[in-house]
C-alpha positions as semicolon CSV with decimal commas, in nm:
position;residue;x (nm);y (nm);z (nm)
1;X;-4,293;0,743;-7,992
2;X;-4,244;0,401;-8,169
3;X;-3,883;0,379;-8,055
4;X;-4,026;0,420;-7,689
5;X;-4,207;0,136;-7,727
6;X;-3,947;-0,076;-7,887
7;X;-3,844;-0,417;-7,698
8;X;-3,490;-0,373;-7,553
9;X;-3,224;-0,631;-7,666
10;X;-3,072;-0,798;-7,367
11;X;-2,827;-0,910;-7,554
12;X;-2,692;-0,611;-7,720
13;X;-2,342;-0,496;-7,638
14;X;-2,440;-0,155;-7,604
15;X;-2,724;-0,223;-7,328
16;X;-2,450;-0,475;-7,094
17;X;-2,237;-0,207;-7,106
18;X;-2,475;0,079;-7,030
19;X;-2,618;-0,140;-6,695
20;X;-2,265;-0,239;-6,592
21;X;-2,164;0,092;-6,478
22;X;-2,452;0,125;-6,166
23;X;-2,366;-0,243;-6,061
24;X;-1,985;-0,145;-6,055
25;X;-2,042;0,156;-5,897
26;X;-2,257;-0,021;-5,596
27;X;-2,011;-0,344;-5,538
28;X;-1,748;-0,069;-5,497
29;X;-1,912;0,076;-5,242
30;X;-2,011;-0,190;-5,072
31;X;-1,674;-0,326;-5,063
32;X;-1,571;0,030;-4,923
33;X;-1,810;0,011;-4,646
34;X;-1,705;-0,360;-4,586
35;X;-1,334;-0,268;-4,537
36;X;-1,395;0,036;-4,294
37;X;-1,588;-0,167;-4,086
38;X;-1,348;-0,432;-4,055
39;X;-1,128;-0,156;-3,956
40;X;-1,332;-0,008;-3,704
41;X;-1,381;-0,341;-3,534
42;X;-0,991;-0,358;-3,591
43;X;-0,911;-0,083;-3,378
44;X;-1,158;-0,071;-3,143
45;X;-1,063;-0,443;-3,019
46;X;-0,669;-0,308;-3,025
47;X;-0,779;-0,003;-2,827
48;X;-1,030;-0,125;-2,593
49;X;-1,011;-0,507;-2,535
50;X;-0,986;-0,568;-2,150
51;X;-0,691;-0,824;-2,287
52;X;-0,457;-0,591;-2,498
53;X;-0,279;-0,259;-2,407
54;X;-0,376;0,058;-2,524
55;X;-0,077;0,211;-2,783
56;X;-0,107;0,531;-2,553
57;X;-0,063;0,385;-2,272
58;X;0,281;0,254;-2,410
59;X;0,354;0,581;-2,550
60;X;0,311;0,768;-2,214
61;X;0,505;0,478;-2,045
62;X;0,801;0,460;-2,287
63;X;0,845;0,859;-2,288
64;X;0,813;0,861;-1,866
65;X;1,108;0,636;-1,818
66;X;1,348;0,841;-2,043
67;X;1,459;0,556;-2,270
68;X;1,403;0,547;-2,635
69;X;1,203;0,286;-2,785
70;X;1,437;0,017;-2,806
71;X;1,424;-0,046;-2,408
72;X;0,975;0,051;-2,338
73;X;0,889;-0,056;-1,977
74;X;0,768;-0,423;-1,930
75;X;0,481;-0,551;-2,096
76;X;0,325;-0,717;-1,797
77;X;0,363;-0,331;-1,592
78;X;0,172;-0,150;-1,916
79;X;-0,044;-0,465;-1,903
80;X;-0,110;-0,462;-1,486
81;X;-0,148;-0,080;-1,496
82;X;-0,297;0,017;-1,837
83;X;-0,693;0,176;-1,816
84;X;-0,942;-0,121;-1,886
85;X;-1,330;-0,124;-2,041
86;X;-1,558;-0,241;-1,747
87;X;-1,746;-0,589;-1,995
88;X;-2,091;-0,499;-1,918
89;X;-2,045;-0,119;-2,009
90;X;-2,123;0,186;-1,776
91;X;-2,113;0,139;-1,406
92;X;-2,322;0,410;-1,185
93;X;-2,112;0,314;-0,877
94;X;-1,790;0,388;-1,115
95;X;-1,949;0,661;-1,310
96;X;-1,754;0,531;-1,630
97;X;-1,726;0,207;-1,861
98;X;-1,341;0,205;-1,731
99;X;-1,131;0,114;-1,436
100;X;-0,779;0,283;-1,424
101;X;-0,520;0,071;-1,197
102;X;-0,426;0,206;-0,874
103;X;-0,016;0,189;-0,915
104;X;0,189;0,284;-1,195
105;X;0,327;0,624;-1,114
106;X;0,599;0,652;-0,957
107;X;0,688;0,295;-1,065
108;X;0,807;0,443;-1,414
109;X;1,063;0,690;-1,255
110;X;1,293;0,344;-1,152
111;X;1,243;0,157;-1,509
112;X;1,597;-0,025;-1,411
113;X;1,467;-0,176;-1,069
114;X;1,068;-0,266;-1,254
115;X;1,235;-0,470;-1,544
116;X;1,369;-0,685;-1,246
117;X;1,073;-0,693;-1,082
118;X;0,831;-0,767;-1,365
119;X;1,036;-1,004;-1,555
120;X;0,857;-1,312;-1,506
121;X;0,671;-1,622;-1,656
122;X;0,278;-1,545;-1,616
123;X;0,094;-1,812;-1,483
124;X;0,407;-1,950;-1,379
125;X;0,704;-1,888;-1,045
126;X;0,747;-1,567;-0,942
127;X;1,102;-1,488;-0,857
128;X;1,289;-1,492;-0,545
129;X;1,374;-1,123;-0,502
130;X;1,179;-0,993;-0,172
131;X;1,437;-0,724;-0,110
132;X;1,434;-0,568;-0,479
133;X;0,984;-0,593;-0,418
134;X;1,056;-0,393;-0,089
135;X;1,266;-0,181;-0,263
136;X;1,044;-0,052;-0,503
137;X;0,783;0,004;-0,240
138;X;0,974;0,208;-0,042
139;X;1,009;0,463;-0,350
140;X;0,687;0,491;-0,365
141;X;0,584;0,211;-0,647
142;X;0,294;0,147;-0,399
143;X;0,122;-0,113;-0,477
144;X;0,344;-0,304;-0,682
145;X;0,239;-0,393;-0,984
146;X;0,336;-0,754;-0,989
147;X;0,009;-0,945;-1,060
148;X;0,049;-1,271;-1,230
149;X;0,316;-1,519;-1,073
150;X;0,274;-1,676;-0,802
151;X;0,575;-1,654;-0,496
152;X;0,796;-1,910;-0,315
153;X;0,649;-2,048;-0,034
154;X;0,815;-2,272;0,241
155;X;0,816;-2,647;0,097
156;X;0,703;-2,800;0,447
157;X;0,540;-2,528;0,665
158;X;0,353;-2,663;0,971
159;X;-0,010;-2,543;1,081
160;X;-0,012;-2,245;1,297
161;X;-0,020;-2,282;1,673
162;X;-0,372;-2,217;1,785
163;X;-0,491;-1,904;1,968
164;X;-0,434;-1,786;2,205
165;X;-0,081;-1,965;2,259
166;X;0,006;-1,810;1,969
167;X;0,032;-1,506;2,065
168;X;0,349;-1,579;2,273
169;X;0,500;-1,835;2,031
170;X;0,810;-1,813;1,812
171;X;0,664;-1,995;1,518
172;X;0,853;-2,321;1,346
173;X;1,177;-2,200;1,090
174;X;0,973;-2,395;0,833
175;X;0,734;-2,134;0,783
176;X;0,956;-1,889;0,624
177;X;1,142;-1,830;0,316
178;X;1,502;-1,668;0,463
179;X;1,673;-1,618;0,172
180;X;1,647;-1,203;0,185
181;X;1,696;-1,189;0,555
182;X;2,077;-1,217;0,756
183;X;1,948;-1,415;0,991
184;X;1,827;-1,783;0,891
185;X;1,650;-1,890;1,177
186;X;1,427;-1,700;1,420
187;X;1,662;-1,788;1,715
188;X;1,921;-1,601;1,536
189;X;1,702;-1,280;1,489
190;X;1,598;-1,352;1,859
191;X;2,000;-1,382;1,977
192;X;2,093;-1,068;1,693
193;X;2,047;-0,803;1,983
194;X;2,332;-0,943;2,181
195;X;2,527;-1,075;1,882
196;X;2,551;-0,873;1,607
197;X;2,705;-0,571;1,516
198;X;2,534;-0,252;1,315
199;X;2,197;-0,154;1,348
200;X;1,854;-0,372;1,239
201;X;1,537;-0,236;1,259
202;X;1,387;-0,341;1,547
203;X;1,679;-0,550;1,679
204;X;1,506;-0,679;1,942
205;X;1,160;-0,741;1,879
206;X;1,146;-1,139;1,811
207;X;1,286;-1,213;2,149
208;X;0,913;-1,248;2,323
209;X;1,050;-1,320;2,665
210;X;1,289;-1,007;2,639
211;X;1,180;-0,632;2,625
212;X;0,846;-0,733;2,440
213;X;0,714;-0,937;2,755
214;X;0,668;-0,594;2,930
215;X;0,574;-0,337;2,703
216;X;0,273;-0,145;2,765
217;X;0,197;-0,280;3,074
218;X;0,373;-0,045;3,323
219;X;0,438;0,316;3,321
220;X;0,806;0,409;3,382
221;X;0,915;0,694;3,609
222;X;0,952;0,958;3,297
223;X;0,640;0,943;3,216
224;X;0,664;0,867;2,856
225;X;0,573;0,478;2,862
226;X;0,189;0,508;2,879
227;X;0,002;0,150;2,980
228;X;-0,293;0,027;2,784
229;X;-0,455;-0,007;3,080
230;X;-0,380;0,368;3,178
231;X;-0,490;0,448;2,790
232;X;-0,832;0,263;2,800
233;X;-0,916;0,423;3,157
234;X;-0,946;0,767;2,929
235;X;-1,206;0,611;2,717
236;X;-1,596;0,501;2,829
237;X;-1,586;0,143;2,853
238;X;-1,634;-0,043;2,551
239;X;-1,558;0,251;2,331
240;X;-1,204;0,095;2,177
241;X;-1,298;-0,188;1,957
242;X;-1,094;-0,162;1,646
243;X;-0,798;0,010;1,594
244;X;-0,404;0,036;1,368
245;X;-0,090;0,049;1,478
246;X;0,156;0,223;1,247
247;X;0,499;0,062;1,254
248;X;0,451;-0,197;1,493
249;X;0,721;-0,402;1,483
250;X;0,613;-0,770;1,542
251;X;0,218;-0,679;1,639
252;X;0,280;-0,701;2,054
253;X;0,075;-0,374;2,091
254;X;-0,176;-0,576;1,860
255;X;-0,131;-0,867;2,090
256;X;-0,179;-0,659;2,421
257;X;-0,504;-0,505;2,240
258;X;-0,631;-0,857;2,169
259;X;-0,563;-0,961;2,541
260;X;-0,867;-0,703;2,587
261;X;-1,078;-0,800;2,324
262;X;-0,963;-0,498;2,079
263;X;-0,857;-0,567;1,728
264;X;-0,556;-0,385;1,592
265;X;-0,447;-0,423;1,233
266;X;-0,047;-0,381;1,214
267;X;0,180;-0,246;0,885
268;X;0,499;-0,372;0,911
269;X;0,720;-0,387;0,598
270;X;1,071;-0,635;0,625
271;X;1,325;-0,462;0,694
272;X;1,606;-0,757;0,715
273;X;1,387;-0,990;0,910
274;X;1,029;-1,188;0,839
275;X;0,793;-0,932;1,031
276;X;0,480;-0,983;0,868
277;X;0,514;-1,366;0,875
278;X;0,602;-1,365;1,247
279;X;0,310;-1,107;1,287
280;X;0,076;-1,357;1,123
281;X;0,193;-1,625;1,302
282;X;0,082;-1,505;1,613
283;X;-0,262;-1,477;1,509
284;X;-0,299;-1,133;1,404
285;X;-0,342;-0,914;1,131
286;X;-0,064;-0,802;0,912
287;X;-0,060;-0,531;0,625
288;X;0,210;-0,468;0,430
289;X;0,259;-0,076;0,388
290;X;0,472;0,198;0,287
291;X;0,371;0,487;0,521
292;X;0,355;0,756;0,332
293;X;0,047;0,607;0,128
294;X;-0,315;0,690;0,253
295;X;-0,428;0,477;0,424
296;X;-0,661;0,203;0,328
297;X;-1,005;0,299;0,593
298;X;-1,240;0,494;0,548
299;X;-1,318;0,827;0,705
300;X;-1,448;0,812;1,096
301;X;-1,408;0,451;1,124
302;X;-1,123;0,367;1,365
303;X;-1,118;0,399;1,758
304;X;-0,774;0,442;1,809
305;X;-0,416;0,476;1,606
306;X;-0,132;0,405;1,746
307;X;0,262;0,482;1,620
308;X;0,568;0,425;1,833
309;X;0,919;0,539;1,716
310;X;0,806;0,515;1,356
311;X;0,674;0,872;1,320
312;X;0,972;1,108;1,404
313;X;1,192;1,349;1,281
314;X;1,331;1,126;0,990
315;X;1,004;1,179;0,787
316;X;0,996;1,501;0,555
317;X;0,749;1,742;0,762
318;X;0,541;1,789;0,454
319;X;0,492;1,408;0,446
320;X;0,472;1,369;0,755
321;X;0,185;1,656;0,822
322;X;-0,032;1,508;0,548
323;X;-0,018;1,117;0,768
324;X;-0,100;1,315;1,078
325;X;-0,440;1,444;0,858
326;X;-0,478;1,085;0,749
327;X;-0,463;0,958;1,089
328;X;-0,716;1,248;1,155
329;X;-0,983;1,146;0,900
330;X;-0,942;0,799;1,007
331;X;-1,056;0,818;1,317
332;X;-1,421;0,878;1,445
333;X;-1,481;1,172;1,649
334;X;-1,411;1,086;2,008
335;X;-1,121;0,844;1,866
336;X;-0,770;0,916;2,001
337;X;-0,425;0,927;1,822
338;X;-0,136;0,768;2,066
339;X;0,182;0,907;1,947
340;X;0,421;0,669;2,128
341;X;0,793;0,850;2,211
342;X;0,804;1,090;1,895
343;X;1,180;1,147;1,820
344;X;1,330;1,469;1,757
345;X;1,632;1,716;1,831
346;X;1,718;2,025;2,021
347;X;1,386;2,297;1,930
348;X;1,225;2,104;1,672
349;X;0,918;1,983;1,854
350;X;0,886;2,347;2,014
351;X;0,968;2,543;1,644
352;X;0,821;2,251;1,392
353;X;0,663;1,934;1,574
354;X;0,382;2,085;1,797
355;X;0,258;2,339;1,577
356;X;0,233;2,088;1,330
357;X;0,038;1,862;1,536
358;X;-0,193;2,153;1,674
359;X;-0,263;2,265;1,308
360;X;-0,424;1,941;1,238
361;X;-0,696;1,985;1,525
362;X;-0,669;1,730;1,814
363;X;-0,760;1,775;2,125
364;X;-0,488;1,697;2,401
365;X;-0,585;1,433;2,683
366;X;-0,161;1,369;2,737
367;X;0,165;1,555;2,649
368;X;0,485;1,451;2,812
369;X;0,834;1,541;2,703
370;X;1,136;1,372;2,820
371;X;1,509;1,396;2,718
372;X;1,646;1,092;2,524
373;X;1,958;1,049;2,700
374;X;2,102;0,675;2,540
375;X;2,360;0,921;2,356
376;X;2,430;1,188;2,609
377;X;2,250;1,497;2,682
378;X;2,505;1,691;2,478
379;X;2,265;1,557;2,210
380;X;2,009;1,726;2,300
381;X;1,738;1,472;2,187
382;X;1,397;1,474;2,276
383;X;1,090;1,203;2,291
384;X;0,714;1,343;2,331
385;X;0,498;1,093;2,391
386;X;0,118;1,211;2,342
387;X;-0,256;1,048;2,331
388;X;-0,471;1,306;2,128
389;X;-0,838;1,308;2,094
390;X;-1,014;1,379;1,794
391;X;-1,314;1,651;1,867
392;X;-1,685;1,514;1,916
393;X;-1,785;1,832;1,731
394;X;-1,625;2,087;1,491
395;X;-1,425;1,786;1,411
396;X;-1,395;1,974;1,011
């Protein structure tokens, strides 16, 4: 009981070392849990920071282009397309603290080509390579994932003429870059029809006071040139306010359409020629789209859709059938569908085309074949030209 009592000796050897053990023990562990959470914090910034790629992300790239490591896909592309945390957390309208990039699939299968493409000083020029950007969207790397450059533009382009003279003006040379296109001057694209050799999309579409001075204004004796005016007369008054035109060319249908206070949006890409700057020029609306994405509107929204030539037998039916849906849900119930001289051979529309086009669930208001006879009718080609309604009701 006396030794309980006893005063202990601070300074004794054997008490220091007795008390040093617990006070070892605890710095250890606090230096434990010090480390790990420096490493949490580590990873979580490598993983998750809305400025750095996630290691999976370059994983999953690196092992979809079929090259070893030595040759991954482009840092800006895993940077442009990789998932990123929203700053301010979970979003209701997203239902998730991420966003995931709309482009980056099939963008991977052509790792060659997207080098090219997405070799480039950020912040900086991008480079001059319009054909190898078209490229790549036509494959089906749609939208391209080039984010951070910004392109060549003309060094001395004029102000636009003012509406409405612009619809029937060939713009200034000055407002285009040429370098991707044959043709270096817009009187040469307007002359190419009668000049050059080969085929160009479109050959003769920039010459405004050619073929494109009359289209859609008078019906021919076949039957298959349908007027605007003739269109419109099908519809209540009023009723055709905003509308696309698949394929358009340089925007004249848009143009016509505008004459009568309708606004058409136009997708054009530029195929050997400046079609979405000459399209802009004349003071309408321009996008720049593959056709076999959906497209960008939402469902019942558009009076009309309109597609000459570009929808025919050169698209694969499967692809094909799903745009006729997506012209379908774009349109609101009483909308119409022109399909403007649909190409195809021999008994394709009769065996493929028109069941196709019933399956999806218009109504017909016009159907008129006629032979296309340019080559011969040993050919045996065909045009349908159609305006289709979609259904007030049962429209699902």
């Amino acid at each position: 009981m006396k030794l309980k009592n006893k005063p202990i000796n601070m300074g004794s050897h054997s008490s220091n070392n007795h008390n040093s053990k617990p006070l070892t023990t605890n710095l250890f562990f606090i230096s434990l849990l010090l480390i790990t959470n420096l490493l949490t914090l580590f990873l979580s910034s490598t993983f998750y920071s809305s400025n750095c790629i996630p290691i999976s992300a370059i994983a999953d790239a690196a092992a979809n282009s079929g090259e070893d490591e030595e040759a991954p896909l482009p840092p800006e592309f895993l940077a442009a397309t990789s998932a990123q945390k929203l700053p301010l957390g979970p979003n209701r309208n997203f239902d998730s603290d991420t966003v995931h990039a709309p482009a980056g699939a099939a963008c991977t299968l052509f790792p060659d080509d997207l080098r090219r493409f997405m070799t480039y000083p950020i912040n900086g020029s991008c480079p001059d390579d319009e054909l190898l950007s078209q490229k790549l969207l036509l494959k089906g790397c749609d939208p391209l994932p080039r984010r951070r450059c910004r392109p060549a533009a003309p060094p001395d382009t004029p102000p636009p003429s003012p509406l409405p003279s612009s619809l029937w003006t060939t713009p200034s040379d000055s407002s285009v870059v040429w370098t991707a296109y044959t043709c270096k001057s817009y009187q040469c694209l307007i002359d190419r029809s009668r000049t050059q050799k080969g085929f160009d999309d479109c050959k003769d579409c920039f010459d405004l006071n050619g073929r494109e001075k009359h289209r859609w204004t008078n019906p021919n004796s076949t039957g298959l040139d349908f007027s605007i005016d003739d269109v419109l007369k099908t519809r209540q008054p009023g009723s055709i306010r905003v509308g696309l035109d698949i394929g358009g060319g340089v925007a004249t249908f848009a143009v016509r359409m505008r004459e009568r206070n309708i606004t058409i949006l136009t997708t054009s890409l530029n195929l050997n020629g400046p079609f979405n700057n000459f399209i802009a020029s004349r003071g309408v609306v321009p996008l720049y789209l593959n056709i076999f994405q959906r497209l960008p509107f939402f469902d019942n929204t558009l009076d009309i859709v309109h597609s000459m030539h570009v929808l025919s037998n050169w698209v694969p039916e499967k692809l094909l059938h799903f745009l006729l849906f997506d012209v379908y849900r774009v349109l609101r119930p009483g909308g119409v569908f022109w399909l403007d001289h649909f190409f195809c051979v021999g008994d394709q529309l009769e065996k493929a085309y028109g069941p196709m086009i019933e399956s999806v669930g218009f109504r017909k208001v016009k159907w008129v074949v006629g032979r296309k006879l340019d080559k011969g009718p040993e050919s045996q080609e065909m045009y349908l030209s159609a305006l289709l309604e979609k259904p007030y009701k049962n429209s699902w």
